[in-house]
Coordinates of C-alpha atoms in Angstrom, one line a residue:
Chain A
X1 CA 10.1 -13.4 -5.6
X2 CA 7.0 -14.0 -4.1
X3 CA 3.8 -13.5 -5.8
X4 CA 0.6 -12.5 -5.0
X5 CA -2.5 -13.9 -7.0
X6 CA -5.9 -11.8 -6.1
X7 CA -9.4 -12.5 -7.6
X8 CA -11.4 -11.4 -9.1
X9 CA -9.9 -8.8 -10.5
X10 CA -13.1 -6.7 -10.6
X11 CA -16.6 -6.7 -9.5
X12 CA -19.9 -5.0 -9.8
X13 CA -22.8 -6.1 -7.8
X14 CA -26.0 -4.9 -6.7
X15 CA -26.4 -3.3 -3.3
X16 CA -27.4 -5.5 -0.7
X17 CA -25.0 -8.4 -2.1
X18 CA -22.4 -10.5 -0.4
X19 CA -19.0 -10.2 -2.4
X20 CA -16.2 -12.4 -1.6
X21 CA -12.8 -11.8 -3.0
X22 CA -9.4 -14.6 -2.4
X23 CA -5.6 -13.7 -2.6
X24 CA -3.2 -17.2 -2.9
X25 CA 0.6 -16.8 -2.6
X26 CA 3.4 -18.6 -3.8
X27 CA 4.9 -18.8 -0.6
X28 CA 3.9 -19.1 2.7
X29 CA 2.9 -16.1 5.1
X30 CA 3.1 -15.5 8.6
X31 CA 0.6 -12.5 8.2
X32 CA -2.3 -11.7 5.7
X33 CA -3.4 -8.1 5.6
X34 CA -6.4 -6.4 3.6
X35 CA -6.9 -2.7 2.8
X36 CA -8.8 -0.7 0.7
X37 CA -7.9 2.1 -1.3
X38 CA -10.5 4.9 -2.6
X39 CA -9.1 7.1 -5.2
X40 CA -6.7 9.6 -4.9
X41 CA -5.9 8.1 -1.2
X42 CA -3.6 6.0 0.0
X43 CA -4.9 2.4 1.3
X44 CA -6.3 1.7 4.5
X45 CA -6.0 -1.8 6.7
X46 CA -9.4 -3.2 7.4
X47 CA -8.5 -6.5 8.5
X48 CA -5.4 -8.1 9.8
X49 CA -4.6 -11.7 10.4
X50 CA -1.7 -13.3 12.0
X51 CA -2.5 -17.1 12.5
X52 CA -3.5 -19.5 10.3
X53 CA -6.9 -20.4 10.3
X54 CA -8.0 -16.9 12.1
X55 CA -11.2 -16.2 11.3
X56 CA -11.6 -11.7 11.7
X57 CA -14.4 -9.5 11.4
X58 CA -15.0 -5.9 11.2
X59 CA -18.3 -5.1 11.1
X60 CA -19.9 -6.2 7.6
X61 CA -16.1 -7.5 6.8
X62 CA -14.8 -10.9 7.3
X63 CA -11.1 -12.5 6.3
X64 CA -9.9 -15.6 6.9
X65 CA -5.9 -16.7 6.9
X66 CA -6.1 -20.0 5.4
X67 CA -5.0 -23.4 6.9
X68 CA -1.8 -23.8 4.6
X69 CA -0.8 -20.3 5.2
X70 CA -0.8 -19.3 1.4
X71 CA -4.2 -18.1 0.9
X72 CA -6.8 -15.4 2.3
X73 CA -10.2 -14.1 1.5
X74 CA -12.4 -11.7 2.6
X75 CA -15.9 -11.5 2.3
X76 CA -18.5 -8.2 3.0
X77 CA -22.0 -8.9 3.2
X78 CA -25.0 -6.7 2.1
X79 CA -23.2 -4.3 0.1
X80 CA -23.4 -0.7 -0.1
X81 CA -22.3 2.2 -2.3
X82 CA -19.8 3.1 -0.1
X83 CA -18.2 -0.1 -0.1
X84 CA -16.8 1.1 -4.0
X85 CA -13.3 1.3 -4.1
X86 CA -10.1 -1.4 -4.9
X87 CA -9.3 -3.9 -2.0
X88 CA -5.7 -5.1 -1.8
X89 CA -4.8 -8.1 0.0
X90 CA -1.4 -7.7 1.3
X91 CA 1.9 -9.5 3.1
X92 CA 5.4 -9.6 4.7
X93 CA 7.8 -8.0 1.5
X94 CA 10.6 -11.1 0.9
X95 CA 13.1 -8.6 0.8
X96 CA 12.2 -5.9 3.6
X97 CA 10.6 -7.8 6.2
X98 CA 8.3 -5.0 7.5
X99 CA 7.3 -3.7 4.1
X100 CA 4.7 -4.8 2.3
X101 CA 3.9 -7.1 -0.8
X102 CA 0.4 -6.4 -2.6
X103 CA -1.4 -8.1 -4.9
X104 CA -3.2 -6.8 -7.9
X105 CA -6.4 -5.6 -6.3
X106 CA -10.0 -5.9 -6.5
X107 CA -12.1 -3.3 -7.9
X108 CA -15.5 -3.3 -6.1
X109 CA -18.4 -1.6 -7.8
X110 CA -21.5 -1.4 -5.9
X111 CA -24.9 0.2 -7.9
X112 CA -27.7 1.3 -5.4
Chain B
X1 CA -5.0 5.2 14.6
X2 CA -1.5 6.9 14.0
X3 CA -1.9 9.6 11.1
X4 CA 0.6 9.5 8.5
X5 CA 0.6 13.2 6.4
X6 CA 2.2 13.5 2.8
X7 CA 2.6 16.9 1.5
X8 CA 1.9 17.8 -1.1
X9 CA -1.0 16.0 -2.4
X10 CA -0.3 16.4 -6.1
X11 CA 2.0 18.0 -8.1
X12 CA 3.1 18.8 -11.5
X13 CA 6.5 19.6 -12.7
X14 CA 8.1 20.4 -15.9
X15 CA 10.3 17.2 -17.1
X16 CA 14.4 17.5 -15.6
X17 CA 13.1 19.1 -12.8
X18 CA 13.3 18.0 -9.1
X19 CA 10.4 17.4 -7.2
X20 CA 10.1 16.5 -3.3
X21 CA 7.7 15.0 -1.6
X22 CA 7.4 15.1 2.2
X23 CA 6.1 11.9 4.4
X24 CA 5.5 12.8 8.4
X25 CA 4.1 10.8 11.0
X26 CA 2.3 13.7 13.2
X27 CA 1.6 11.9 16.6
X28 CA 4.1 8.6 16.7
X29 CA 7.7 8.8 16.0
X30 CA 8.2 6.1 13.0
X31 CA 11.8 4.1 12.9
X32 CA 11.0 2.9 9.5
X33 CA 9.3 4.4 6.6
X34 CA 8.9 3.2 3.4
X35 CA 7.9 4.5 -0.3
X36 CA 5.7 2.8 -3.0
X37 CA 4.8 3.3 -6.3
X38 CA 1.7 3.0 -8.0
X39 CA 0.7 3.4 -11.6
X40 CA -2.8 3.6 -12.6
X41 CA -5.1 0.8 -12.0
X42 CA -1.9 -1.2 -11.1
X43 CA -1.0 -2.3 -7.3
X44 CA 1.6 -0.5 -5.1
X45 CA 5.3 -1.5 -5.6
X46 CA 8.0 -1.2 -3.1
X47 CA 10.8 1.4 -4.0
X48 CA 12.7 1.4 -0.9
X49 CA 13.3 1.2 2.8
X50 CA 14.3 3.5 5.2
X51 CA 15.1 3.6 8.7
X52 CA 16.0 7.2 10.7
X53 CA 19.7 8.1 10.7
X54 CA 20.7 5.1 7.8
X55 CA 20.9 5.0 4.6
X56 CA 17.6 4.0 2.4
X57 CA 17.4 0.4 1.4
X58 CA 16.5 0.6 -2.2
X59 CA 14.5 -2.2 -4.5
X60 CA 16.0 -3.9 -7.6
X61 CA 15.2 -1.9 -10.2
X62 CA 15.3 1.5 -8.3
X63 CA 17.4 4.2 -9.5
X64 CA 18.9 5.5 -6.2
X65 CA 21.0 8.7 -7.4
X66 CA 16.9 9.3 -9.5
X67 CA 14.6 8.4 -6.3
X68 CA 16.9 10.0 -3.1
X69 CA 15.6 9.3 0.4
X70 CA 16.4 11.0 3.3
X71 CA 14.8 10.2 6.5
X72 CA 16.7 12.5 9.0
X73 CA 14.2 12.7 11.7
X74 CA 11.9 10.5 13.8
X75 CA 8.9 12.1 11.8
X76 CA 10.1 12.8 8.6
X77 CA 11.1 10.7 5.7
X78 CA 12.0 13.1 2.4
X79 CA 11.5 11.2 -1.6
X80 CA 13.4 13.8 -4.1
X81 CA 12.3 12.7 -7.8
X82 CA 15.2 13.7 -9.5
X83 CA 15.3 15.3 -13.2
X84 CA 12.0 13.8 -13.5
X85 CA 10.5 12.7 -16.8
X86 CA 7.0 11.5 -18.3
X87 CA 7.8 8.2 -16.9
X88 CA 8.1 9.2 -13.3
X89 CA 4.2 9.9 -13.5
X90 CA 2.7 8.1 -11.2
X91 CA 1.2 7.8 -7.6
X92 CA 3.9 7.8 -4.9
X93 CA 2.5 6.4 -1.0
X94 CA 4.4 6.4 2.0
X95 CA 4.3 4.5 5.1
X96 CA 5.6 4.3 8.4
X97 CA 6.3 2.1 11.3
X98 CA 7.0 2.4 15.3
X99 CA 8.4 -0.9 15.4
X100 CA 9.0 -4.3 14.5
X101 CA 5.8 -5.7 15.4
X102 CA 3.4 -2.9 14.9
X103 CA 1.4 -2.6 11.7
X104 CA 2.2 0.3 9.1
X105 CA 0.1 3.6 8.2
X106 CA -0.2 4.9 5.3
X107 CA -0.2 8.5 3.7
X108 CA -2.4 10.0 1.5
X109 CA -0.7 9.4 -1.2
X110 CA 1.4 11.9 -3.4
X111 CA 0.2 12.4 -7.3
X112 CA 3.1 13.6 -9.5
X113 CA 2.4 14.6 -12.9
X114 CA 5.7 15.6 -14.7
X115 CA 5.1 17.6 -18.4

């Protein structure tokens, strides 16, 4: 099935820093999705991206779908506490086409 | 956005018991709706499919007759845990759909702790 590769799988940084995270598949997508989760919650979508080579933001958050359609990052700049939580990139589930397929997760640590 | 409500938020049951969690989408009426698990500091897995009125679509590896899904209404979309055990512990996340091309909400999340 298809496989979802996301790094790093953790992070701490200092408030204030950029952080940039990547997610590569083993297949191709037609949609790349990011969402963060905070604990005891389910995840939220932050960014969506439906063409390669679509470049989003949302506010400090930026993703790109990548050219060969197998890859995404996203990227916040100037960290802040808030930002703590695990980021999931996401895409279409082989087998149930409007489910989703997440990768492992990134778990952000930001210290004031 | 479109809210998607699990109820209840946590619970914990003695093992061989039945537990059931509830999944509602309180202002959009939701075709599909799907369950995940997740175990700790792990990433959400697919468990199965449903769509109002049909039978759930379940994933390899998925006990049906252990994880029963109804979703009889528009808004609601039922996961029984079924004479749980230790095992079943975990984080259980539901989300739903309008349509094909609309993007999915998630719920709050459902903690299950069986002892």
């Amino acid at each position: 099935g298809q496989q979802l590769n996301q790094s790093p799988q953790s992070m701490f940084i200092q408030e204030g820093e950029d952080v940039s995270m990547n997610c590569t598949s083993s297949s191709i997508f037609n949609t790349w999705l990011w969402y963060k989760q905070e604990p005891g919650e389910g995840p939220v979508l932050l960014i969506a991206l439906y063409k390669a080579g679509e470049l989003t933001s949302n506010g400090r958050l930026t993703a790109q779908f990548g050219i060969t359609r197998k890859d995404s990052f996203l990227n916040i700049s100037a960290s802040i506490p808030s930002d703590v939580g695990i980021y999931f990139c996401a895409g279409p589930h082989a087998n149930s086409g409007y489910a989703l397929n997440f990768g492992k997760g990134t778990s952000l640590l930001v210290t004031p | 956005g479109a809210v998607v409500s699990q109820h209840p938020s946590r619970v914990i049951c003695k093992s061989g018991t039945s537990v059931k969690i509830e999944c509602r989408s309180l202002d959009f009426q939701a075709t599909t709706m799907f369950w995940y698990r997740q175990f700790p500091k792990q990433s959400l897995m697919l468990m199965a499919t449903s769509n109002e009125g049909s039978k759930a679509t379940y994933e390899q590896g998925v006990e049906k007759d252990k994880f029963l899904i109804n979703h009889a209404s528009l808004t609601l979309s039922t996961l029984t845990v079924t004479s749980a055990h230790p095992e079943d512990s975990s984080f259980y996340i539901c989300s739903a759909k309008t349509g094909a091309d609309t993007e999915a909400f998630f719920g709050q999340g459902t903690r299950l702790t069986v002892v």
